[in-house]
XYZ file of C-alpha atoms in Angstrom:
385
model
C 121.630 103.709 104.385
C 124.977 104.841 106.906
C 127.326 101.770 106.969
C 129.043 101.896 110.093
C 130.980 98.625 110.118
C 133.706 100.502 108.464
C 136.049 102.985 110.031
C 139.149 105.657 108.508
C 142.195 102.577 108.489
C 139.719 100.550 106.762
C 139.280 102.849 104.243
C 142.731 104.097 103.695
C 143.617 99.967 103.642
C 140.555 100.194 101.004
C 142.603 103.036 98.703
C 145.918 101.608 98.982
C 144.386 97.895 97.612
C 142.282 99.215 95.321
C 145.460 100.775 93.537
C 147.409 97.643 94.108
C 145.265 95.987 92.491
C 144.929 98.318 89.346
C 148.632 97.958 88.885
C 149.602 94.547 89.520
C 146.573 92.732 88.917
C 143.969 94.195 86.600
C 147.315 94.398 83.471
C 148.054 90.608 84.234
C 144.206 89.300 85.116
C 144.290 87.354 82.074
C 147.557 85.493 81.639
C 146.055 84.088 84.683
C 142.900 83.054 84.026
C 144.800 80.739 81.040
C 146.910 79.580 83.380
C 144.494 78.289 85.742
C 146.510 79.960 88.689
C 148.125 83.275 90.010
C 151.936 82.849 89.704
C 153.607 82.043 93.138
C 155.425 85.052 93.089
C 152.554 87.861 93.577
C 151.996 85.679 96.727
C 155.297 87.659 97.504
C 153.578 91.256 96.826
C 150.931 90.624 98.941
C 153.144 89.501 101.912
C 154.894 93.186 100.816
C 151.966 94.588 100.958
C 151.190 93.112 105.048
C 148.120 91.297 104.044
C 149.825 88.000 105.381
C 150.456 89.444 108.958
C 147.523 91.648 109.765
C 145.993 89.446 112.452
C 149.525 88.056 112.981
C 150.876 88.655 116.904
C 153.548 90.756 116.261
C 156.500 88.980 117.270
C 156.658 86.723 114.909
C 156.588 89.586 112.737
C 152.302 90.106 111.869
C 150.088 93.819 112.696
C 148.949 92.468 115.932
C 145.489 92.942 115.344
C 142.782 90.737 115.822
C 140.388 91.854 113.237
C 138.596 90.565 110.186
C 137.904 94.124 108.662
C 140.463 94.104 106.721
C 139.494 91.055 104.716
C 136.323 92.121 104.143
C 137.713 95.454 102.335
C 139.227 92.946 100.764
C 136.805 90.801 99.231
C 134.458 93.627 97.661
C 137.700 95.226 96.150
C 139.009 92.141 94.284
C 135.339 91.600 93.428
C 134.474 95.604 92.062
C 137.737 94.583 89.863
C 136.351 91.481 88.706
C 139.323 89.520 89.855
C 140.824 87.274 93.241
C 143.999 86.406 94.419
C 144.594 82.583 93.888
C 145.031 80.438 96.672
C 146.077 83.017 98.891
C 142.435 83.871 100.801
C 142.641 79.612 102.184
C 146.452 80.649 103.485
C 145.123 83.610 105.267
C 141.589 82.802 106.391
C 141.226 78.844 106.612
C 145.122 77.744 107.539
C 145.843 80.835 110.360
C 143.208 80.613 112.664
C 144.115 76.489 113.074
C 147.954 77.939 113.716
C 146.912 80.961 115.723
C 144.748 78.041 117.788
C 146.696 75.569 118.239
C 150.029 75.691 117.694
C 152.461 75.469 120.352
C 154.801 78.658 120.759
C 157.603 76.307 119.299
C 155.738 75.513 116.424
C 154.482 79.198 116.344
C 158.327 80.626 116.554
C 158.953 78.059 113.342
C 155.781 78.704 111.526
C 154.348 82.034 111.378
C 157.289 84.319 110.619
C 157.429 82.140 107.265
C 153.254 82.537 107.035
C 153.627 86.230 107.351
C 156.799 86.662 104.379
C 155.014 84.196 101.932
C 157.513 81.889 102.200
C 155.739 79.028 103.646
C 152.211 79.464 102.079
C 149.255 76.992 103.396
C 146.156 75.144 103.080
C 144.102 73.013 104.322
C 142.808 69.498 103.517
C 140.184 68.501 104.105
C 137.861 66.912 101.308
C 138.146 62.978 100.008
C 137.213 61.615 96.881
C 134.348 59.731 98.733
C 133.617 62.361 101.604
C 132.561 65.587 100.882
C 129.773 67.248 103.819
C 130.473 63.912 106.135
C 133.383 64.708 107.466
C 133.538 62.073 109.992
C 134.172 59.699 106.753
C 137.215 60.539 105.621
C 139.454 57.238 105.655
C 142.859 58.856 105.218
C 145.404 57.451 108.515
C 147.670 58.921 110.152
C 149.532 56.389 112.561
C 151.946 56.671 115.103
C 155.562 54.750 114.792
C 156.597 52.497 117.117
C 159.545 54.518 118.157
C 156.581 57.545 119.223
C 158.802 60.544 116.381
C 156.773 60.634 113.996
C 153.017 59.379 112.551
C 152.909 57.553 109.057
C 150.174 59.370 106.944
C 148.241 57.455 104.488
C 146.066 58.274 101.626
C 143.984 60.985 99.580
C 143.080 64.344 99.484
C 140.631 66.792 96.643
C 139.201 70.184 96.374
C 142.446 71.528 97.895
C 142.470 74.797 97.014
C 145.771 76.688 97.209
C 147.101 72.251 96.936
C 149.502 73.673 93.657
C 151.735 76.118 95.581
C 150.852 75.499 99.318
C 154.534 74.487 100.823
C 152.837 73.325 104.043
C 149.148 71.789 104.176
C 147.249 71.089 107.323
C 145.708 67.511 107.089
C 143.055 66.235 108.396
C 143.428 62.425 109.120
C 142.112 59.506 111.829
C 144.390 58.860 114.210
C 142.322 56.467 116.059
C 138.533 54.435 115.087
C 135.437 56.329 115.112
C 133.775 54.664 118.034
C 129.888 53.726 118.329
C 128.502 56.058 120.118
C 130.892 59.309 118.412
C 131.760 58.809 114.431
C 134.003 62.162 114.888
C 136.042 60.683 117.184
C 139.451 59.870 116.219
C 140.786 62.863 113.745
C 143.903 64.473 114.146
C 145.096 67.653 112.641
C 148.635 67.851 110.942
C 151.028 70.703 109.853
C 152.590 68.572 106.488
C 155.507 70.033 104.495
C 154.548 69.376 101.216
C 158.373 68.684 100.584
C 158.413 65.267 102.438
C 159.226 61.973 100.243
C 155.410 60.191 99.933
C 153.955 63.841 99.430
C 152.093 64.720 95.531
C 150.366 66.788 94.004
C 148.006 65.497 91.662
C 145.532 66.534 88.836
C 145.407 70.445 89.155
C 141.500 70.630 88.832
C 140.033 71.787 86.060
C 137.247 73.621 87.826
C 133.614 76.164 86.416
C 135.267 79.257 88.212
C 137.637 80.678 90.376
C 140.176 79.860 87.192
C 143.210 81.653 88.903
C 143.253 79.818 92.504
C 145.133 76.379 92.090
C 142.609 73.442 93.056
C 144.375 70.280 93.854
C 144.892 65.896 94.506
C 147.027 65.265 96.677
C 148.092 61.687 97.285
C 149.946 60.531 100.904
C 152.533 57.084 100.647
C 154.052 56.655 104.226
C 154.849 60.544 104.573
C 156.201 60.729 107.554
C 155.177 63.669 109.770
C 156.995 64.309 113.074
C 154.930 64.635 115.965
C 155.958 68.025 116.552
C 153.946 68.576 113.709
C 150.190 67.969 115.445
C 148.668 70.667 116.050
C 146.463 70.818 118.995
C 145.923 67.495 120.559
C 145.059 64.020 119.369
C 142.123 62.302 117.799
C 140.253 66.008 118.661
C 140.686 67.255 115.403
C 136.731 67.229 114.256
C 135.793 69.716 116.745
C 138.581 72.312 115.880
C 137.541 71.803 112.424
C 133.901 72.489 114.129
C 135.194 75.984 115.671
C 136.427 77.328 112.786
C 133.951 76.689 110.506
C 131.667 79.828 111.696
C 134.324 81.809 110.012
C 134.571 80.279 107.161
C 131.575 80.330 106.643
C 131.591 84.225 107.348
C 133.981 84.412 104.593
C 132.233 82.893 101.907
C 129.498 84.847 102.884
C 130.641 88.261 103.038
C 132.451 86.856 99.963
C 128.951 86.577 98.086
C 127.591 89.778 99.165
C 130.877 91.573 97.555
C 130.266 89.237 94.595
C 126.479 90.552 94.156
C 127.662 94.457 95.046
C 130.132 93.562 92.124
C 127.357 92.806 89.897
C 125.073 95.036 89.852
C 127.989 98.113 89.315
C 128.519 95.806 86.583
C 125.493 95.827 85.044
C 124.682 99.120 85.550
C 127.746 100.456 84.027
C 126.984 98.387 81.053
C 123.035 99.088 80.076
C 123.895 103.113 80.428
C 126.848 102.354 77.587
C 124.906 99.943 75.315
C 122.748 101.191 73.243
C 119.504 99.053 71.698
C 116.638 100.608 69.730
C 118.353 103.843 69.175
C 118.512 104.124 72.741
C 120.454 103.709 76.428
C 119.458 100.011 77.958
C 119.218 101.744 81.243
C 116.461 104.016 79.461
C 113.950 100.737 79.897
C 111.649 100.179 82.398
C 112.347 96.930 83.391
C 115.799 97.713 83.199
C 115.166 100.227 85.480
C 113.339 97.537 88.282
C 115.526 94.726 87.579
C 118.512 96.943 88.967
C 116.302 98.316 91.674
C 115.205 94.918 92.302
C 118.570 93.596 92.741
C 119.969 96.954 94.921
C 117.624 96.296 96.917
C 119.022 92.409 97.557
C 122.470 93.151 98.100
C 121.583 96.045 100.685
C 119.765 93.599 102.572
C 122.884 90.715 102.176
C 125.280 93.728 103.232
C 123.475 94.719 106.345
C 123.356 90.604 106.873
C 126.863 90.318 106.033
C 128.686 92.819 108.820
C 126.536 92.016 111.250
C 128.244 88.565 111.219
C 131.101 90.475 110.800
C 130.777 92.067 113.379
C 129.595 89.222 115.759
C 132.572 87.264 114.337
C 135.258 90.150 115.931
C 133.794 90.193 118.710
C 133.579 86.418 119.306
C 129.921 86.562 119.743
C 129.288 85.030 115.800
C 127.340 81.121 116.232
C 127.259 78.068 114.185
C 123.634 79.063 113.292
C 124.296 82.659 112.741
C 127.174 81.842 110.215
C 124.975 79.207 108.549
C 122.551 81.762 108.212
C 124.411 84.704 106.880
C 125.772 82.090 104.067
C 122.618 80.687 103.414
C 121.517 84.052 103.004
C 123.921 85.690 101.427
C 125.007 82.979 98.878
C 121.455 82.904 97.964
C 121.355 86.107 97.419
C 124.366 86.263 95.148
C 122.831 83.744 93.074
C 119.533 85.708 91.540
C 121.552 88.875 91.389
C 124.946 88.064 89.905
C 121.766 85.720 87.322
C 119.575 88.665 86.716
C 123.005 91.223 86.190
C 124.329 88.908 83.452
C 120.980 88.107 81.450
C 120.834 92.517 81.328
C 124.196 91.853 79.386
C 122.765 90.079 76.751
C 124.619 87.760 74.685
C 127.698 89.635 76.399
C 127.327 88.532 79.484
C 128.363 85.033 78.178
C 131.412 85.937 76.983
C 134.404 85.518 79.709
C 135.873 89.029 78.141
C 132.795 90.530 80.465
C 133.842 90.305 83.860
C 130.021 89.170 84.680
C 130.660 85.637 82.887
C 133.810 85.048 84.995
C 131.708 86.560 88.413
C 128.776 84.089 87.360
C 131.521 80.886 86.978
C 132.891 82.053 90.553
C 129.794 82.147 92.522
C 128.128 78.933 92.301
C 130.649 77.471 94.575
C 129.536 79.276 97.267
C 126.517 77.807 97.430
C 128.509 74.395 97.869
C 131.847 74.595 99.859
C 132.678 75.555 103.434
C 128.924 73.576 104.135
C 125.988 73.181 100.836
C 123.387 75.401 101.344
C 120.898 72.214 102.337
C 123.977 71.681 105.344
C 123.228 75.323 106.411
C 119.266 74.997 106.191
C 119.988 71.720 108.864
C 122.151 73.853 111.487
C 119.596 76.768 110.787
C 116.437 73.873 111.999
C 118.614 72.312 114.484
C 118.613 75.638 116.166
C 115.202 75.630 115.826
C 114.263 72.957 117.740
C 113.167 70.767 114.806
């Protein structure tokens, strides 16, 4: 089956990225895993490689491209090596679209050069301790000061990926009460400087997986946010969030597919090397059948992920299509990775083997970016049900 989604430029980038991962990440990844985060200095290396500027306009120091295909290559190559780049994915996949869509020219001049160079790493804070999928129920508030020069931010956020290292955080907060007709009204987005007085990082959360990605609790106590750092129009934040969810969900879908593909690779290599009853595990019919079934699922997920990627690049990926891709690819990855771990036997449960870490990392794919149940709700609604 011939794959057509990538061209020569993408494949050249793949070679460069693979060599970078082997030289700069694999040798120290166990240290990152033990520390529970990638070092802040590593992000400067990603910036030097050009990863943060691919989709940033040239006038701000970027490459000026308008495609997610280089991100897709990154998903495949990090999964293939059994590593990840910490919280940097949020910087590009989640934060950048909001800056490009909402920032004024003046804001872009302030934000984007430092974004590209990694001088300022970005995160986004939506989820609150009592608010997960129901973003309209958020309680964090931002009240305009009497003199109109700044907002006063109060509240708390949790599960914020990249929250420990972040220099700027896009914070979702209520600037007006919800109305009886529309619970989603009244949410606004702010680019908050993490050095602001009253801003604090709480616990670095101890997660089941994604151990090298810094995930934190954030608190805001009378944080002053200049009006110049409001992103977009006041009270329209919920609609901005909805506009970017398809690209976020594509990223999760593609990442999950890449993990499933990597799991088959890990399992195939292991069963060819591991000997049981005097024979390689790959010799047994059950092993062949299990891996064949997994490969068929990965082939299907690849087709779905690639189709969603092409639609996203064309500006045609609908919320329902993104939800379908996320639901399918994450469920496939769940099944495939579990079966591939089983083929490793007891060693599959040891963190020294990439399949074990992959198993833990993969689990959150069916939760963040909208749970599988939310994806089903979106798909059903699109079906007229």
